[in-house]
mmCIF file of C-alpha atoms and ligand atoms in Angstrom:
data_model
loop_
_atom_site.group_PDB
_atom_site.id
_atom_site.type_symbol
_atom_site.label_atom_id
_atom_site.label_comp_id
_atom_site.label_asym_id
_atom_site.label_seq_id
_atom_site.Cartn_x
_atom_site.Cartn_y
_atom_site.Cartn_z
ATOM 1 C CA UNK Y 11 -2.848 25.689 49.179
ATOM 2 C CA UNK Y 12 0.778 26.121 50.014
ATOM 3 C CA UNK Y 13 3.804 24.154 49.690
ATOM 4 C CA UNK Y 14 7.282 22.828 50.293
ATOM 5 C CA UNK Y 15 10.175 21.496 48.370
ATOM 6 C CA UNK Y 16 10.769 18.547 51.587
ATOM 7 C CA UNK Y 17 9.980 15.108 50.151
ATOM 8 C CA UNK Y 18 7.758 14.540 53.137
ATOM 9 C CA UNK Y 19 5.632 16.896 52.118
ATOM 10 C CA UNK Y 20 5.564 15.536 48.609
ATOM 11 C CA UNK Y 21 4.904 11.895 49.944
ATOM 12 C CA UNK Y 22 1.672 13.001 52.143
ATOM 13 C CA UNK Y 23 0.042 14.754 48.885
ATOM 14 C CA UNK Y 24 0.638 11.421 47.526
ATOM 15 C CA UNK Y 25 -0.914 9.531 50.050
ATOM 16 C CA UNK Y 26 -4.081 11.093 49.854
ATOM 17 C CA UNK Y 27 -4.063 11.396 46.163
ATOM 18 C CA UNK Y 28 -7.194 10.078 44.927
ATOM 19 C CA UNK Y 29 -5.612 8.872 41.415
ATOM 20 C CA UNK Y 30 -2.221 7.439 42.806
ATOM 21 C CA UNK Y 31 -3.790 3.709 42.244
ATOM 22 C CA UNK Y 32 -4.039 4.950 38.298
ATOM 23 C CA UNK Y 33 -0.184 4.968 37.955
ATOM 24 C CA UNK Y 34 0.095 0.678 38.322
ATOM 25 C CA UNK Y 35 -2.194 0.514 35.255
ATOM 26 C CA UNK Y 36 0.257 1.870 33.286
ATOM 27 C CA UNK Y 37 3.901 0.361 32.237
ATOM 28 C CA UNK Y 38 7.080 2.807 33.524
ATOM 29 C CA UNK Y 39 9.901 2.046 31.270
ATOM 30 C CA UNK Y 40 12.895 0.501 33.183
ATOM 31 C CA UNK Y 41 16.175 1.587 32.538
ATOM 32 C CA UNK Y 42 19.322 0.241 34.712
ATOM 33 C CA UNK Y 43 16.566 -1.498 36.643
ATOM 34 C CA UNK Y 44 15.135 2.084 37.823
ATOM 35 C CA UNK Y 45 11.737 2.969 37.310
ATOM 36 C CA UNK Y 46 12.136 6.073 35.204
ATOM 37 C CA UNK Y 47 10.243 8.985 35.611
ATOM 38 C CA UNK Y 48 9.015 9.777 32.919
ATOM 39 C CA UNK Y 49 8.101 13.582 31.824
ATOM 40 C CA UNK Y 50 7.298 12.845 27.790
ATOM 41 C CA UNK Y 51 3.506 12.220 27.933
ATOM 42 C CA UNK Y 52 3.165 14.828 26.054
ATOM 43 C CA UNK Y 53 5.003 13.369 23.156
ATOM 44 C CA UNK Y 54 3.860 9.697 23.376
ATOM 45 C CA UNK Y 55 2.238 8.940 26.331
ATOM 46 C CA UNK Y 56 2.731 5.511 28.454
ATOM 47 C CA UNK Y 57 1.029 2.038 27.696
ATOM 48 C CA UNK Y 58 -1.704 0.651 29.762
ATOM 49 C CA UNK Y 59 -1.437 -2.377 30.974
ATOM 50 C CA UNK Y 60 -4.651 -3.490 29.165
ATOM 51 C CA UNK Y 61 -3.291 -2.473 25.678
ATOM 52 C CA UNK Y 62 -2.160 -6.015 25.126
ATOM 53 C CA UNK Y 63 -4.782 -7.495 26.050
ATOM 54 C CA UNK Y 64 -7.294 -5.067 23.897
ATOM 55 C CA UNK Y 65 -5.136 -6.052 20.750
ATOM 56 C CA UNK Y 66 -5.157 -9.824 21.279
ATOM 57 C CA UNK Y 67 -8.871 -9.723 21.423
ATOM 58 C CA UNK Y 68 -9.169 -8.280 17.827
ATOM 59 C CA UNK Y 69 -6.190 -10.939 16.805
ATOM 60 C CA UNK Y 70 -8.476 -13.649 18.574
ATOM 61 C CA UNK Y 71 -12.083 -12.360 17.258
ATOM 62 C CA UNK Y 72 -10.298 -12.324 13.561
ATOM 63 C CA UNK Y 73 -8.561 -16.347 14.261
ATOM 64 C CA UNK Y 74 -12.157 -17.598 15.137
ATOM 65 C CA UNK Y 75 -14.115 -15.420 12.300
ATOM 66 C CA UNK Y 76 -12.547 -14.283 9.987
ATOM 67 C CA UNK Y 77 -14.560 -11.528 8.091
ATOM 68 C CA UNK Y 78 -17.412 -12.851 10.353
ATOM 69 C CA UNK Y 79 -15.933 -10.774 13.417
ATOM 70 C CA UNK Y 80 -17.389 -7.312 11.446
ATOM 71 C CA UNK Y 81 -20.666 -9.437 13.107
ATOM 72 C CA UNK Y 82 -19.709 -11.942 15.938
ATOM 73 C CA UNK Y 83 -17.722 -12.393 18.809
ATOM 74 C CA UNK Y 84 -17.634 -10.939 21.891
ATOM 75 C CA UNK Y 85 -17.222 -7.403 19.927
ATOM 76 C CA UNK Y 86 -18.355 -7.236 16.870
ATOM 77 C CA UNK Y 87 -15.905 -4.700 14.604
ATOM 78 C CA UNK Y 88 -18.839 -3.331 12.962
ATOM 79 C CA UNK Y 89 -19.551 -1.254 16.385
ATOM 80 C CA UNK Y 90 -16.634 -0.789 17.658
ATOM 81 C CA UNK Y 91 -16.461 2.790 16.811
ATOM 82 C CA UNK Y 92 -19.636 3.219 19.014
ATOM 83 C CA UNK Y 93 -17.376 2.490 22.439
ATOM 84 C CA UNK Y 94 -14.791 4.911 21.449
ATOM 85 C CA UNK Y 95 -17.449 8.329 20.790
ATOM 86 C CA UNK Y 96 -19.081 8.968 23.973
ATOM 87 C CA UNK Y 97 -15.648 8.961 26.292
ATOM 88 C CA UNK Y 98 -13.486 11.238 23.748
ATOM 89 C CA UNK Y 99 -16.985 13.093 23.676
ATOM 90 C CA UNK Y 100 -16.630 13.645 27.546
ATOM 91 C CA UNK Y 101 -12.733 14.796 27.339
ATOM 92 C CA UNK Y 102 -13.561 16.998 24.331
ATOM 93 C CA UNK Y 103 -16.993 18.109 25.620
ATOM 94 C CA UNK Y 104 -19.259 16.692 21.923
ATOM 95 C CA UNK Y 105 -22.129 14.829 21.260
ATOM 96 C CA UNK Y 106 -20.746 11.529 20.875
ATOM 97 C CA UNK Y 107 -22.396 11.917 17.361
ATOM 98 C CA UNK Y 108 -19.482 14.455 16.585
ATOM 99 C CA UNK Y 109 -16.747 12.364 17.156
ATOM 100 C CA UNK Y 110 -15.533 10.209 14.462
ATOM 101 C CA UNK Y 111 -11.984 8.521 15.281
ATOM 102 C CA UNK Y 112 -9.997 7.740 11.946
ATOM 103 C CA UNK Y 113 -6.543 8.315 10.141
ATOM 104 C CA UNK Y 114 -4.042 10.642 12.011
ATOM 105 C CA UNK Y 115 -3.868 13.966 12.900
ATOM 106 C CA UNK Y 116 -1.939 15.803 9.745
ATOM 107 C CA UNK Y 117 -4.563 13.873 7.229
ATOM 108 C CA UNK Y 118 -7.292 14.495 9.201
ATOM 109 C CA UNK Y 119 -6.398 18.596 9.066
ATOM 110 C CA UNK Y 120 -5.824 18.270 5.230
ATOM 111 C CA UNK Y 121 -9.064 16.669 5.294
ATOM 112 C CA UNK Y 122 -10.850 19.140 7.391
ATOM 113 C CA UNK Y 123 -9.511 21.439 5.092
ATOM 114 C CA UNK Y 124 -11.167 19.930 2.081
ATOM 115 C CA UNK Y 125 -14.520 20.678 4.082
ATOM 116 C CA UNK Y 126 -14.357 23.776 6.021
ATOM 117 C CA UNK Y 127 -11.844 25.540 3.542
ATOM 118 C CA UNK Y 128 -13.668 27.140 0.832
ATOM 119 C CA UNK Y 129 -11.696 30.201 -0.647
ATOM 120 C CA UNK Y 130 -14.196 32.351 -2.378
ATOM 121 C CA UNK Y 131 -12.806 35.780 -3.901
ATOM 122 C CA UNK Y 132 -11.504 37.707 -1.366
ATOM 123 C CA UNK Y 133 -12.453 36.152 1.096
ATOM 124 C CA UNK Y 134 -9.622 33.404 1.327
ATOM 125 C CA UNK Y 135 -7.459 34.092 4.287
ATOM 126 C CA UNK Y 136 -6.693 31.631 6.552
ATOM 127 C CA UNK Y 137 -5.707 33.049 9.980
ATOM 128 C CA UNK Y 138 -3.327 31.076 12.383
ATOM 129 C CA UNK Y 139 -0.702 31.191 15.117
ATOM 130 C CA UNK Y 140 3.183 31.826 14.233
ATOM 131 C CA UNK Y 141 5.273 29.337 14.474
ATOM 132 C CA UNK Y 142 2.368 26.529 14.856
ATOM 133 C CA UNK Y 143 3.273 22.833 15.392
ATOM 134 C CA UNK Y 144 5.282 22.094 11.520
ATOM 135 C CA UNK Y 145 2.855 19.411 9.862
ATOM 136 C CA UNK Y 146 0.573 22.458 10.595
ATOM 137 C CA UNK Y 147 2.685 24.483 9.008
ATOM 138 C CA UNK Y 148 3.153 22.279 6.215
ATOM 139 C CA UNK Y 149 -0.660 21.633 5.986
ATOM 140 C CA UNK Y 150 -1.583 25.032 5.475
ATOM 141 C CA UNK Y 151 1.396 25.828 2.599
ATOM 142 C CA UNK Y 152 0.562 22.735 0.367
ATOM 143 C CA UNK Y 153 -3.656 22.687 0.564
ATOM 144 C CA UNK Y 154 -3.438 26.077 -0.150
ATOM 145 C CA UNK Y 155 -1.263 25.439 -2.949
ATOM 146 C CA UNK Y 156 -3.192 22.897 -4.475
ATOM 147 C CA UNK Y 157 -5.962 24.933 -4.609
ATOM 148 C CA UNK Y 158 -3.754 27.316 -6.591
ATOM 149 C CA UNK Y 159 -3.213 30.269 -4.318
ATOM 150 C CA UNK Y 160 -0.315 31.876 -2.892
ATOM 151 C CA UNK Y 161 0.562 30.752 0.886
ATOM 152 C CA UNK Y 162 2.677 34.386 1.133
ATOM 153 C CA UNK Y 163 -0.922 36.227 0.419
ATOM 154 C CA UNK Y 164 -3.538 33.799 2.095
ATOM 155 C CA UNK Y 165 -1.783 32.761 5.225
ATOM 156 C CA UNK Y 166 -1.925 34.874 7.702
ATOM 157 C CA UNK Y 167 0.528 34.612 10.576
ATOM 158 C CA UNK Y 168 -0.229 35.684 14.706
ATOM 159 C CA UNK Y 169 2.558 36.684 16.567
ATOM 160 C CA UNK Y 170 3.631 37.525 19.861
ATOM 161 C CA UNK Y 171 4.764 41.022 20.381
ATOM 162 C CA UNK Y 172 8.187 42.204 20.434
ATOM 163 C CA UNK Y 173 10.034 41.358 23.487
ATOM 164 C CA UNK Y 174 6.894 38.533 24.982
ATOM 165 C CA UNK Y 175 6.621 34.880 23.992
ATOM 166 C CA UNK Y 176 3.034 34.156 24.123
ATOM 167 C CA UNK Y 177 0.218 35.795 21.728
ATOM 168 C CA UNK Y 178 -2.380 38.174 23.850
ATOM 169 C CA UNK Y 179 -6.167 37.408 23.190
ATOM 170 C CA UNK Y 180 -6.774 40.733 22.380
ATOM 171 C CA UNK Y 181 -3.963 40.578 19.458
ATOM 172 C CA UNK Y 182 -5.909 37.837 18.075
ATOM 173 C CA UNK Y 183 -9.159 39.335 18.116
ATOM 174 C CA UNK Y 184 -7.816 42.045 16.560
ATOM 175 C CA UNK Y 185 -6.332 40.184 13.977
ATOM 176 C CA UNK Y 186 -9.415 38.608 13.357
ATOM 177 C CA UNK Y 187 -11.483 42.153 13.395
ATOM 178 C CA UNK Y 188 -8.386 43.666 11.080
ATOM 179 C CA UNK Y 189 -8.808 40.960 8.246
ATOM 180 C CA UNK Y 190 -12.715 40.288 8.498
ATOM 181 C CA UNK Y 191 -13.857 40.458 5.302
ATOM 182 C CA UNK Y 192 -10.987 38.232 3.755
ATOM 183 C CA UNK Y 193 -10.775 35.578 6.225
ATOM 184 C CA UNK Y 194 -12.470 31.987 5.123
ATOM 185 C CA UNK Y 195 -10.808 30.136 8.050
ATOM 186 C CA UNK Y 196 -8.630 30.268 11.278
ATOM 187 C CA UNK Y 197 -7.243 27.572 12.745
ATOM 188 C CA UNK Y 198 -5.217 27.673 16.195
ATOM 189 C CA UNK Y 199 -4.033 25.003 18.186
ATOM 190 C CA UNK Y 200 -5.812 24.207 21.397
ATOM 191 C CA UNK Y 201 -2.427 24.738 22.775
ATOM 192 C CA UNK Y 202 0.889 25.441 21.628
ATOM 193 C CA UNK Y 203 3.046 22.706 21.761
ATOM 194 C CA UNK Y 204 6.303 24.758 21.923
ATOM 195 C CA UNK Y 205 5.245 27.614 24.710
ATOM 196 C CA UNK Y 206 2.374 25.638 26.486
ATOM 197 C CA UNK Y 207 0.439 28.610 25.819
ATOM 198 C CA UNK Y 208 -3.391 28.147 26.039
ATOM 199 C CA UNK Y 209 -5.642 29.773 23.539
ATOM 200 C CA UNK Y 210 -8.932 31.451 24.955
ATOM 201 C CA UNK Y 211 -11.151 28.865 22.318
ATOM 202 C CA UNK Y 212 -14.380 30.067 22.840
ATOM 203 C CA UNK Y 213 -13.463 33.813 22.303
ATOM 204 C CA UNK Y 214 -11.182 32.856 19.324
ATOM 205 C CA UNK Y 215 -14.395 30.798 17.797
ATOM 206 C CA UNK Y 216 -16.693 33.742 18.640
ATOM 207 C CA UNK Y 217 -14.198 36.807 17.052
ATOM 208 C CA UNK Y 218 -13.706 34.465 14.334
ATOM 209 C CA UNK Y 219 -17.294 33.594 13.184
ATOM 210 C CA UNK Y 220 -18.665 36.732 13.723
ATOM 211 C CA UNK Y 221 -15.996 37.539 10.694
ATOM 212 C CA UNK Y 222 -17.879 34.984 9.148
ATOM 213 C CA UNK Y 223 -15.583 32.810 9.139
ATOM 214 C CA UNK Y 224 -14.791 29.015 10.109
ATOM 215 C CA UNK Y 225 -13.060 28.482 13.073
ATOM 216 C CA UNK Y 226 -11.366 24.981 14.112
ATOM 217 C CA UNK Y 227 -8.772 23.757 16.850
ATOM 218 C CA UNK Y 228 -5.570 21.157 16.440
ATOM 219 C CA UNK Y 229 -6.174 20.128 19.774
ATOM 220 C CA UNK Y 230 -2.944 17.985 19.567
ATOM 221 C CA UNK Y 231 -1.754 19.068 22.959
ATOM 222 C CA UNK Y 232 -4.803 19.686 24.329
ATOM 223 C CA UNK Y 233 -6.847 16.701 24.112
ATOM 224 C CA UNK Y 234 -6.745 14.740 27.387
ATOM 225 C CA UNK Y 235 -4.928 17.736 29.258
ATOM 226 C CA UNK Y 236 -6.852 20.740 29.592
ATOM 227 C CA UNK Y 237 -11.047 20.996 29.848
ATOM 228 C CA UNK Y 238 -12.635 21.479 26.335
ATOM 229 C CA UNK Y 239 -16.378 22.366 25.454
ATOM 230 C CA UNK Y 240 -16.186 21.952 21.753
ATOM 231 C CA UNK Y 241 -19.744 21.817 21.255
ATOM 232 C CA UNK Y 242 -20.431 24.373 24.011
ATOM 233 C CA UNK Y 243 -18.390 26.758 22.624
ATOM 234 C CA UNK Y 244 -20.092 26.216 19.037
ATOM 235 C CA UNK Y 245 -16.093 25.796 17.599
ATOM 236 C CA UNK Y 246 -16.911 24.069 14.015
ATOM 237 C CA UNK Y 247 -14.300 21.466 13.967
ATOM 238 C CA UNK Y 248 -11.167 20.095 15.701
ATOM 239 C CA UNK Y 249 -8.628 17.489 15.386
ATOM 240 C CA UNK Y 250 -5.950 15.883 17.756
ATOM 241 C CA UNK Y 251 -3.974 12.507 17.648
ATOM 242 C CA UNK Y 252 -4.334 10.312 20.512
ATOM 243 C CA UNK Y 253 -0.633 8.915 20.960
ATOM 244 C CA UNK Y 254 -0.130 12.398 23.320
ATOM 245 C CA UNK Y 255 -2.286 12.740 26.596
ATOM 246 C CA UNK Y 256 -3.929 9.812 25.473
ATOM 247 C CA UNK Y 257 -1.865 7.226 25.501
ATOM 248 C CA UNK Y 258 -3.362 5.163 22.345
ATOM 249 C CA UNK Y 259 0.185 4.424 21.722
ATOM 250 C CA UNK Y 260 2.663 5.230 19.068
ATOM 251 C CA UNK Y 261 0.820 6.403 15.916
ATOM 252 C CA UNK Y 262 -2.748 6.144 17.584
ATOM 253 C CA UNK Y 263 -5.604 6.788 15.291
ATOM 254 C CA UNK Y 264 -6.398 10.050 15.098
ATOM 255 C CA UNK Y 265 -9.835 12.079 16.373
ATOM 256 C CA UNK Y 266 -11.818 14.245 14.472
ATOM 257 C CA UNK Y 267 -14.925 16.601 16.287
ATOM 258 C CA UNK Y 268 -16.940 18.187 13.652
ATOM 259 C CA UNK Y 269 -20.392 20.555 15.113
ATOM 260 C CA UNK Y 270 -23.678 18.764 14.609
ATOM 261 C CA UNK Y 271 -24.596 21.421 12.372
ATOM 262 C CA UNK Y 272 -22.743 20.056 9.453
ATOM 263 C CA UNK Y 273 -23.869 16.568 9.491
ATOM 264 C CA UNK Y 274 -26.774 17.025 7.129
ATOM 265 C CA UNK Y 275 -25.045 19.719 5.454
ATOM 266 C CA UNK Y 276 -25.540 18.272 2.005
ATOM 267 C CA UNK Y 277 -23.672 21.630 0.357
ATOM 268 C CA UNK Y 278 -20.203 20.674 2.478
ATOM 269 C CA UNK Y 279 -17.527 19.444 -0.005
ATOM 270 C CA UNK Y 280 -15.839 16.219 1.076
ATOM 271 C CA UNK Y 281 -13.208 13.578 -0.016
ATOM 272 C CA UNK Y 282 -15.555 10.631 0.873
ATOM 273 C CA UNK Y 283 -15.148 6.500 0.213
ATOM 274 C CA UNK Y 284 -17.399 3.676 1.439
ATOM 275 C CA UNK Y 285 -16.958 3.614 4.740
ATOM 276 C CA UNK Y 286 -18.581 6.861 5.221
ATOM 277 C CA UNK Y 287 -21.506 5.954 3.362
ATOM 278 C CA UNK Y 288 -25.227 5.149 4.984
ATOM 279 C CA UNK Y 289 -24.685 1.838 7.207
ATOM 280 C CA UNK Y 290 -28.172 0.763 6.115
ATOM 281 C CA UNK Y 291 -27.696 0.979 2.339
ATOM 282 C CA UNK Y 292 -23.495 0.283 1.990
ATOM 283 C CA UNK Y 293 -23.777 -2.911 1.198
ATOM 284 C CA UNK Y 294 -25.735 -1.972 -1.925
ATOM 285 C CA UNK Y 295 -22.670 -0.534 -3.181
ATOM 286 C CA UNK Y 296 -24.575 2.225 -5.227
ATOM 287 C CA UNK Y 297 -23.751 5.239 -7.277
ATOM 288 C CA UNK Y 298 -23.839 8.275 -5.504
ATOM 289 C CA UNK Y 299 -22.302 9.108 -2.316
ATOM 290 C CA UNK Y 300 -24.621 8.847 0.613
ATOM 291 C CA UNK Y 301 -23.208 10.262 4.067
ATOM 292 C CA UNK Y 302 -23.678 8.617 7.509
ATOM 293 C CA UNK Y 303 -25.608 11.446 9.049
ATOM 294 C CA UNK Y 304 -22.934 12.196 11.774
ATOM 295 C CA UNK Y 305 -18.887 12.747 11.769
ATOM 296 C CA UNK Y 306 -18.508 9.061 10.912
ATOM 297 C CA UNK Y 307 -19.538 10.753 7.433
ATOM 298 C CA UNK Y 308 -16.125 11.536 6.661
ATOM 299 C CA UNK Y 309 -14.757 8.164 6.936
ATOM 300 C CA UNK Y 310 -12.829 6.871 3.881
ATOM 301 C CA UNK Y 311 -11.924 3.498 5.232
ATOM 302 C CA UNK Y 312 -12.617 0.493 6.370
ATOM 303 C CA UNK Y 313 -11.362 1.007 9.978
ATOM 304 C CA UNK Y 314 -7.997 -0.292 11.856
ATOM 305 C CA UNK Y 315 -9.660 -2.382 14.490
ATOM 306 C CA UNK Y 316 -6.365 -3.095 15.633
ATOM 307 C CA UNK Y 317 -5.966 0.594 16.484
ATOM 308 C CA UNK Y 318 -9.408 1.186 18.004
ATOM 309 C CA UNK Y 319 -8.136 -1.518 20.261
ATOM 310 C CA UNK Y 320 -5.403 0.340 22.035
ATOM 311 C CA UNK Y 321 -7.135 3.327 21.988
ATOM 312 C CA UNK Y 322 -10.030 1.811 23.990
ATOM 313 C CA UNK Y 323 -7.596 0.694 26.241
ATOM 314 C CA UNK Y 324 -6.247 3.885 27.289
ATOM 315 C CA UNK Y 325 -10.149 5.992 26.979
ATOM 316 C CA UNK Y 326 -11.164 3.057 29.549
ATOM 317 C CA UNK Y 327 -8.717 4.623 31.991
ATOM 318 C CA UNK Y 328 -9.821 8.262 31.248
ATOM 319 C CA UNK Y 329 -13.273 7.007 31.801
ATOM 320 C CA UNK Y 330 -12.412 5.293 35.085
ATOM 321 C CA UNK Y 331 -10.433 8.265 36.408
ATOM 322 C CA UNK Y 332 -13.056 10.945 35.403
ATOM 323 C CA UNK Y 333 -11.784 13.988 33.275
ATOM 324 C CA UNK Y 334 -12.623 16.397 35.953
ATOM 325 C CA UNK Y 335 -11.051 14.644 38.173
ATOM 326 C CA UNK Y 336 -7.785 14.555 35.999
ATOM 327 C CA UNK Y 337 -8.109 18.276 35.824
ATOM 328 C CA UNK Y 338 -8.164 18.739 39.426
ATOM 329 C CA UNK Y 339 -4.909 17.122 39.759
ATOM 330 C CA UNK Y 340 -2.879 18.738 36.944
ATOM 331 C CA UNK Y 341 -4.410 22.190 38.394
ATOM 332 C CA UNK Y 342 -3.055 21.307 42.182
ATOM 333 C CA UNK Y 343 0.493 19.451 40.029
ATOM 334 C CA UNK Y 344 0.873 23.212 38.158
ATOM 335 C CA UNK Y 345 0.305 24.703 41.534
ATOM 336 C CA UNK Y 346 2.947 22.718 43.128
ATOM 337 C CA UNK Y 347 5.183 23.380 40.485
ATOM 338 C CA UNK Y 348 4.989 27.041 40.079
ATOM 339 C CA UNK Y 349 5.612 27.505 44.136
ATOM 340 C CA UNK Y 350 8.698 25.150 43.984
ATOM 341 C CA UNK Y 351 10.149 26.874 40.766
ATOM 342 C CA UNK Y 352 9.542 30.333 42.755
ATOM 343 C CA UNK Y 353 11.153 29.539 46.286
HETATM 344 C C1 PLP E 403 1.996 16.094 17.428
HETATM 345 C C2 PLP E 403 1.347 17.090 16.551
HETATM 346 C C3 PLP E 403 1.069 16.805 15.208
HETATM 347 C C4 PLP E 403 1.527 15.491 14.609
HETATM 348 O O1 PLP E 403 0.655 15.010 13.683
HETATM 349 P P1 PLP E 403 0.675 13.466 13.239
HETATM 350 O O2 PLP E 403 -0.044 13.491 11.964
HETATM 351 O O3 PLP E 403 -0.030 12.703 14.329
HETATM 352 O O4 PLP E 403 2.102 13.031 13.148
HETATM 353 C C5 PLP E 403 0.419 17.760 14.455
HETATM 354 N N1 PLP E 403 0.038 18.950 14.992
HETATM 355 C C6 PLP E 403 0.301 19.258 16.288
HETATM 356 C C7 PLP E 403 -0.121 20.577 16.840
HETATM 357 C C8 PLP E 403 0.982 18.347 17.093
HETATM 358 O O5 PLP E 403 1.274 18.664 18.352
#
């Protein structure tokens, strides 16, 4: 396709954009009573018009219920969660039986962490990009603290080389291949928040378990904006907030994708309370941790319907509008871009 900088031109791809009708479902922020155009989506995106809406009918459910609405109403909290799995399962490409949506993104790494960080002896390195998003940062310096190692010696740092701003695939690879028999973990970002740089994922998982090693994504910037085959590409586990590309507003509860093949892994160490226990038996209140047999197995609490609320919202959009649809247009928007920026 080619293009041109008139706003003719600009107008016409709008006309027969497919999506343009999306745009009225979401609020623009006014200022001096202009419609503003707003490029930040990627730090909080907009609100839907139906976030209100979505809220009030929790507010409502809990007026006529009370503690009843876990059971009654139009929909019952106690499955909730269920509507929220299978359309973050289409934008992160999982079983909706590895999604669990809970917390936010920085406790929800920490408590990855917990799982699918297990120093043994040597082999204790964690392997991750320079100069990754700071609670990332942060993350990695205090668990491995509290576990009582050294973040100089266990954290291991990917950079760019001299004179380029983006890390090469190969570099990483190699960096995996270089460090293979100390490395318990790497964790990347999806996609760097600071360069836009995205990471080849499935060759990253691949180079990185075939160090034996665990491999997960922060998919912070990537969930909602770029196509992702978690389960597909076999990556172990992944977390992202949904306040970003997914407009789930500011603070959103976070989502966590963790690979079937944990769920019944009854070795995997976990910080657990009731809410992930069996649904059949929780009520019985018993000794003993129990896991629900899926990523809602990590859930500590009872959940913020309040939250689930606006992020249903916004995933009712995503599901409306198709994710490959979405893709389409960001991939013909770069396009656009790139040929502007270059005449
Ligand atoms: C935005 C972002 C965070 C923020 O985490 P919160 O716990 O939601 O505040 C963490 N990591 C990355 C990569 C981010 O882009």
């Amino acid at each position: 396709m080619s293009f041109d900088t008139s706003l003719e031109f600009a107008k016409d791809l709008d006309s027969k954009d497919e999506l343009r009708h999306f745009r009225n479902q979401f609020i623009i922020p006014v200022e001096n009573g202009k419609e503003q155009v707003y490029f930040l989506g990627n730090s909080l995106g907009l609100q839907p018009k139906t976030t209100a809406a979505a809220i009030q009918e929790v507010l409502d459910q809990w007026a006529s219920f009370g503690v009843e609405g876990f059971f009654k109403g139009r929909n019952p909290w106690l499955q909730y969660h269920d509507q929220l799995t299978k359309p973050l399962g289409n934008i992160v490409g999982a079983l909706p039986s590895e999604i669990v949506v809970m917390n936010q993104l920085s406790v929800n790494l920490h408590l990855m962490l917990v799982s699918f960080y297990r120093p043994s002896g040597k082999r204790n390195k964690i392997l991750c990009e320079a100069k990754a998003f700071p609670s990332d940062q942060y993350m990695f310096e205090t668990h491995v603290k509290h576990l009582g190692l050294d973040p100089d010696e266990v954290v291991i740092e990917v950079s760019p080389r001299e004179g380029e701003f983006t890390l090469r695939t190969e570099d990483i690879v190699a960096a995996i291949e270089k460090n293979k028999d100390e490395l318990a973990l790497v964790l990347f970002s999806g996609l760097n928040y600071y360069t836009g740089q995205v990471f080849d994922m499935p060759a990253i998982t691949k180079a990185g378990q075939k160090a034996g090693a665990i491999v997960g994504f922060d998919l912070a910037h990537a969930a909602g904006n770029i196509p992702l085959q978690l389960h597909d590409w076999n990556v172990d586990f992944a977390c992202w907030c949904n306040y970003k590309y997914l407009n789930a507003g500011p603070g959103a509860i976070g989502g966590v994708y963790i690979h079937e093949r944990y769920h019944t892994d009854s070795s995997i160490h976990r910080f657990a309370g009731w809410w992930g226990y069996e649904k059949e038996t929780r009520f019985q209140m018993a000794k003993g941790f129990q896991p629900i047999q899926s990523a809602e197995g990590w859930q500590l609490s009872t959940p913020s319907l309040l939250l689930y609320a606006s992020l249903k919202a916004s995933l009712s959009i995503f599901e409306e509008a198709g994710i490959e649809r979405l893709h389409e247009k960001r991939k013909a928007l770069n396009a656009y871009l790139w040929q502007v920026l270059k005449m």
